[in-house]
mmCIF file of C-alpha atoms in Angstrom:
data_model
loop_
_atom_site.group_PDB
_atom_site.id
_atom_site.type_symbol
_atom_site.label_atom_id
_atom_site.label_comp_id
_atom_site.label_asym_id
_atom_site.label_seq_id
_atom_site.Cartn_x
_atom_site.Cartn_y
_atom_site.Cartn_z
ATOM 1 C CA MET A 1 -13.486 -33.594 -51.171
ATOM 2 C CA LYS A 2 -12.617 -34.123 -47.529
ATOM 3 C CA ARG A 3 -14.900 -36.719 -45.939
ATOM 4 C CA LYS A 4 -15.752 -38.070 -42.481
ATOM 5 C CA THR A 5 -18.205 -40.766 -41.471
ATOM 6 C CA GLY A 6 -21.701 -39.368 -41.498
ATOM 7 C CA GLY A 7 -23.150 -36.679 -39.306
ATOM 8 C CA SER A 8 -25.604 -33.820 -39.664
ATOM 9 C CA THR A 9 -25.158 -30.284 -40.941
ATOM 10 C CA GLY A 10 -22.412 -28.647 -38.960
ATOM 11 C CA GLN A 11 -20.061 -25.754 -38.708
ATOM 12 C CA VAL A 12 -16.311 -25.219 -38.737
ATOM 13 C CA ARG A 13 -14.790 -22.320 -36.802
ATOM 14 C CA ILE A 14 -12.067 -20.065 -38.260
ATOM 15 C CA LEU A 15 -9.182 -20.082 -35.771
ATOM 16 C CA GLY A 16 -7.240 -16.888 -36.481
ATOM 17 C CA GLY A 17 -6.919 -13.672 -38.432
ATOM 18 C CA SER A 18 -9.594 -11.169 -39.446
ATOM 19 C CA LEU A 19 -12.348 -13.820 -39.466
ATOM 20 C CA ARG A 20 -11.327 -15.427 -36.175
ATOM 21 C CA GLY A 21 -14.327 -17.060 -34.504
ATOM 22 C CA SER A 22 -16.469 -16.950 -37.668
ATOM 23 C CA LEU A 23 -18.361 -20.130 -38.459
ATOM 24 C CA LEU A 24 -18.365 -21.817 -41.848
ATOM 25 C CA ARG A 25 -21.626 -23.559 -42.595
ATOM 26 C CA VAL A 26 -20.919 -27.089 -43.785
ATOM 27 C CA ALA A 27 -23.043 -28.950 -46.314
ATOM 28 C CA ASP A 28 -24.780 -32.070 -44.989
ATOM 29 C CA LEU A 29 -22.852 -34.642 -47.008
ATOM 30 C CA PRO A 30 -22.076 -38.218 -46.028
ATOM 31 C CA GLY A 31 -18.418 -38.583 -45.148
ATOM 32 C CA LEU A 32 -17.368 -34.904 -45.292
ATOM 33 C CA ARG A 33 -14.039 -34.743 -43.391
ATOM 34 C CA PRO A 34 -12.949 -31.230 -42.335
ATOM 35 C CA THR A 35 -9.272 -30.760 -41.476
ATOM 36 C CA PRO A 36 -9.118 -30.980 -37.652
ATOM 37 C CA SER A 37 -8.674 -27.670 -35.822
ATOM 38 C CA ARG A 38 -5.384 -28.729 -34.215
ATOM 39 C CA VAL A 39 -3.969 -29.564 -37.660
ATOM 40 C CA ARG A 40 -5.126 -26.184 -39.007
ATOM 41 C CA GLU A 41 -3.620 -24.390 -36.002
ATOM 42 C CA THR A 42 -0.237 -26.085 -36.500
ATOM 43 C CA LEU A 43 -0.313 -25.565 -40.265
ATOM 44 C CA PHE A 44 -0.997 -21.844 -40.039
ATOM 45 C CA ASN A 45 1.659 -21.401 -37.362
ATOM 46 C CA TRP A 46 4.063 -22.941 -39.896
ATOM 47 C CA LEU A 47 2.733 -20.705 -42.700
ATOM 48 C CA GLN A 48 2.658 -17.494 -40.668
ATOM 49 C CA PRO A 49 5.814 -15.992 -42.245
ATOM 50 C CA THR A 50 4.570 -16.627 -45.804
ATOM 51 C CA ILE A 51 0.757 -16.475 -45.925
ATOM 52 C CA ALA A 52 0.298 -12.678 -46.193
ATOM 53 C CA GLY A 53 -0.306 -11.784 -49.827
ATOM 54 C CA ALA A 54 -0.084 -15.416 -50.982
ATOM 55 C CA ARG A 55 -2.037 -16.878 -53.892
ATOM 56 C CA CYS A 56 -3.555 -20.114 -52.543
ATOM 57 C CA LEU A 57 -5.148 -23.175 -54.135
ATOM 58 C CA ASP A 58 -7.441 -25.363 -52.015
ATOM 59 C CA LEU A 59 -7.844 -28.556 -54.051
ATOM 60 C CA PHE A 60 -10.493 -31.018 -52.830
ATOM 61 C CA ALA A 61 -11.791 -28.038 -50.829
ATOM 62 C CA GLY A 62 -14.684 -29.765 -49.020
ATOM 63 C CA THR A 63 -15.652 -27.346 -46.239
ATOM 64 C CA GLY A 64 -13.099 -24.803 -47.472
ATOM 65 C CA ALA A 65 -11.662 -24.477 -43.962
ATOM 66 C CA LEU A 66 -8.031 -24.327 -45.140
ATOM 67 C CA GLY A 67 -8.618 -21.777 -47.883
ATOM 68 C CA MET A 68 -10.869 -19.623 -45.682
ATOM 69 C CA GLU A 69 -8.310 -19.723 -42.879
ATOM 70 C CA ALA A 70 -5.714 -18.540 -45.420
ATOM 71 C CA LEU A 71 -7.925 -15.613 -46.480
ATOM 72 C CA SER A 72 -8.567 -14.751 -42.835
ATOM 73 C CA ARG A 73 -4.827 -14.617 -42.200
ATOM 74 C CA GLY A 74 -3.998 -12.314 -45.102
ATOM 75 C CA ALA A 75 -3.736 -14.405 -48.268
ATOM 76 C CA ALA A 76 -4.404 -12.241 -51.326
ATOM 77 C CA GLN A 77 -6.627 -14.864 -52.934
ATOM 78 C CA THR A 78 -7.764 -18.441 -52.613
ATOM 79 C CA THR A 79 -9.099 -20.639 -55.392
ATOM 80 C CA PHE A 80 -11.333 -23.431 -54.075
ATOM 81 C CA VAL A 81 -11.777 -26.550 -56.237
ATOM 82 C CA GLU A 82 -14.613 -28.861 -55.207
ATOM 83 C CA ARG A 83 -16.469 -31.450 -57.307
ATOM 84 C CA ASP A 84 -19.587 -31.814 -55.130
ATOM 85 C CA VAL A 85 -22.424 -29.434 -56.054
ATOM 86 C CA ALA A 86 -23.701 -28.960 -52.476
ATOM 87 C CA ALA A 87 -20.219 -28.405 -51.028
ATOM 88 C CA ALA A 88 -19.323 -25.904 -53.764
ATOM 89 C CA SER A 89 -22.605 -24.062 -53.148
ATOM 90 C CA ALA A 90 -21.892 -23.911 -49.392
ATOM 91 C CA LEU A 91 -18.417 -22.535 -50.127
ATOM 92 C CA ARG A 92 -19.843 -19.759 -52.307
ATOM 93 C CA ALA A 93 -22.430 -18.913 -49.643
ATOM 94 C CA ASN A 94 -19.757 -18.726 -46.914
ATOM 95 C CA LEU A 95 -17.548 -16.461 -49.048
ATOM 96 C CA GLU A 96 -20.477 -14.140 -49.728
ATOM 97 C CA ARG A 97 -21.719 -14.095 -46.122
ATOM 98 C CA LEU A 98 -18.211 -13.364 -44.804
ATOM 99 C CA GLN A 99 -17.582 -10.810 -47.598
ATOM 100 C CA GLN A 100 -14.445 -12.540 -48.852
ATOM 101 C CA THR A 101 -13.969 -11.163 -52.365
ATOM 102 C CA GLY A 102 -10.546 -12.845 -52.654
ATOM 103 C CA GLY A 103 -12.120 -16.307 -52.868
ATOM 104 C CA THR A 104 -13.227 -18.061 -56.067
ATOM 105 C CA VAL A 105 -14.995 -21.438 -56.238
ATOM 106 C CA HIS A 106 -14.619 -23.833 -59.177
ATOM 107 C CA ARG A 107 -16.959 -26.809 -59.193
ATOM 108 C CA ALA A 108 -14.742 -29.397 -60.812
ATOM 109 C CA ASP A 109 -12.793 -32.571 -60.202
ATOM 110 C CA ALA A 110 -9.213 -31.662 -59.204
ATOM 111 C CA LEU A 111 -7.582 -33.498 -62.142
ATOM 112 C CA THR A 112 -10.008 -31.888 -64.592
ATOM 113 C CA TYR A 113 -9.276 -28.465 -63.132
ATOM 114 C CA LEU A 114 -5.514 -29.091 -63.389
ATOM 115 C CA ALA A 115 -5.924 -30.008 -67.073
ATOM 116 C CA GLY A 116 -6.974 -26.403 -67.729
ATOM 117 C CA GLU A 117 -4.884 -23.277 -68.206
ATOM 118 C CA ALA A 118 -2.349 -23.027 -65.394
ATOM 119 C CA ARG A 119 -1.524 -20.062 -63.225
ATOM 120 C CA PRO A 120 1.071 -20.293 -60.466
ATOM 121 C CA PHE A 121 0.115 -20.514 -56.793
ATOM 122 C CA ASP A 122 2.306 -19.793 -53.771
ATOM 123 C CA VAL A 123 0.510 -22.157 -51.362
ATOM 124 C CA VAL A 124 -1.407 -25.323 -52.241
ATOM 125 C CA PHE A 125 -3.558 -27.396 -49.877
ATOM 126 C CA LEU A 126 -3.630 -31.015 -51.079
ATOM 127 C CA ASP A 127 -6.038 -33.197 -49.093
ATOM 128 C CA PRO A 128 -7.856 -35.657 -51.372
ATOM 129 C CA PRO A 129 -10.332 -38.217 -50.038
ATOM 130 C CA PHE A 130 -8.116 -40.915 -48.586
ATOM 131 C CA ALA A 131 -9.981 -43.698 -50.441
ATOM 132 C CA ASP A 132 -9.288 -42.048 -53.825
ATOM 133 C CA ASP A 133 -5.492 -42.440 -53.526
ATOM 134 C CA ALA A 134 -5.037 -39.347 -55.726
ATOM 135 C CA TRP A 135 -1.910 -37.789 -54.156
ATOM 136 C CA SER A 136 0.659 -38.897 -56.739
ATOM 137 C CA ASP A 137 -1.398 -38.077 -59.860
ATOM 138 C CA VAL A 138 -2.471 -34.673 -58.580
ATOM 139 C CA ALA A 139 1.021 -33.806 -57.313
ATOM 140 C CA ALA A 140 2.569 -34.713 -60.671
ATOM 141 C CA ARG A 141 0.096 -32.440 -62.506
ATOM 142 C CA LEU A 142 0.721 -29.600 -60.066
ATOM 143 C CA ASP A 143 4.472 -29.932 -60.439
ATOM 144 C CA ALA A 144 4.667 -30.322 -64.227
ATOM 145 C CA GLY A 145 1.726 -28.159 -65.251
ATOM 146 C CA GLY A 146 2.879 -24.676 -64.233
ATOM 147 C CA TRP A 147 0.632 -24.494 -61.163
ATOM 148 C CA LEU A 148 3.407 -23.936 -58.623
ATOM 149 C CA ALA A 149 5.261 -20.648 -58.230
ATOM 150 C CA ALA A 150 9.008 -20.786 -57.597
ATOM 151 C CA GLY A 151 9.461 -21.936 -54.000
ATOM 152 C CA ALA A 152 5.769 -22.834 -53.661
ATOM 153 C CA ILE A 153 4.629 -24.416 -50.401
ATOM 154 C CA ILE A 154 2.407 -27.507 -50.495
ATOM 155 C CA HIS A 155 0.495 -28.870 -47.505
ATOM 156 C CA VAL A 156 -0.297 -32.586 -47.847
ATOM 157 C CA GLU A 157 -2.685 -34.558 -45.635
ATOM 158 C CA SER A 158 -2.724 -38.353 -45.783
ATOM 159 C CA PRO A 159 -3.432 -41.324 -43.518
ATOM 160 C CA ALA A 160 -0.941 -41.488 -40.638
ATOM 161 C CA GLU A 161 0.536 -44.770 -41.870
ATOM 162 C CA ARG A 162 0.966 -43.594 -45.475
ATOM 163 C CA VAL A 163 3.557 -41.256 -47.000
ATOM 164 C CA PRO A 164 2.453 -40.465 -50.566
ATOM 165 C CA VAL A 165 4.906 -40.637 -53.465
ATOM 166 C CA LEU A 166 5.478 -37.013 -54.454
ATOM 167 C CA PRO A 167 7.686 -35.263 -57.036
ATOM 168 C CA SER A 168 11.398 -35.281 -56.226
ATOM 169 C CA SER A 169 11.429 -31.475 -56.422
ATOM 170 C CA TRP A 170 9.187 -31.294 -53.326
ATOM 171 C CA GLN A 171 11.388 -31.022 -50.254
ATOM 172 C CA LEU A 172 9.899 -32.023 -46.906
ATOM 173 C CA HIS A 173 10.031 -29.082 -44.517
ATOM 174 C CA ARG A 174 7.886 -30.209 -41.567
ATOM 175 C CA GLU A 175 5.539 -33.025 -40.684
ATOM 176 C CA ARG A 176 3.354 -34.166 -37.804
ATOM 177 C CA ARG A 177 0.776 -36.784 -37.003
ATOM 178 C CA ALA A 178 -2.561 -36.004 -35.392
ATOM 179 C CA GLY A 179 -4.594 -39.108 -34.630
ATOM 180 C CA GLN A 180 -5.074 -40.987 -37.907
ATOM 181 C CA VAL A 181 -3.767 -38.103 -40.063
ATOM 182 C CA ARG A 182 -0.259 -37.265 -41.251
ATOM 183 C CA HIS A 183 0.144 -33.666 -42.346
ATOM 184 C CA ALA A 184 3.295 -32.340 -43.934
ATOM 185 C CA LEU A 185 4.604 -29.141 -45.432
ATOM 186 C CA TYR A 186 6.721 -29.372 -48.586
ATOM 187 C CA ARG A 187 8.563 -26.686 -50.513
ATOM 188 C CA ARG A 188 9.199 -26.876 -54.225
ATOM 189 C CA ALA A 189 12.949 -26.824 -54.783
ATOM 190 C CA GLU A 190 13.102 -23.484 -56.606
ATOM 191 C CA GLY A 191 13.459 -20.405 -54.423
ATOM 192 C CA ASP A 192 14.697 -19.832 -50.916
ATOM 193 C CA PRO A 193 14.003 -22.296 -48.115
ATOM 194 C CA LEU A 194 11.337 -21.524 -45.551
ATOM 195 C CA ASN A 195 12.574 -19.767 -42.446
#
């Protein structure tokens, strides 16, 4: 789950697409860390040619801002995986309030979820809590477990000073730093390169 340092109940604004300007209600959880709006804006500019009709997986969903932004911009479906009860409940409430039938919430730890029956996703958002250091384990399960479609795109957020060890089949396509965050777009080797 994405975490920041403290704070009260808040909201995250959808930046583009059919839900542009809509507010996501955020559970009041210590340390919840939504993906910054400038990172989301850059990410979805990068994904613009591929997001329509995509099957997306938002692991460590937290506020669900990435997965909801994907739905807003034309993704066919988004699966949200979140271990915290309150955050998962807030995600379900936001999906219902915004009438997003393409979203499904699974309250589970990411590694537990990935131990289940796999189905391939086109786009995966991988942003674990930085203190958990879960990038390599989760990436290995995604890569080996049948969770990634041919040519799948994976967005990885990590601390600015840290580049996680990822499967060799993940090719770096783009990366940027925003404050203390490094965000990068990878493509699984199978399939055509991103345009």
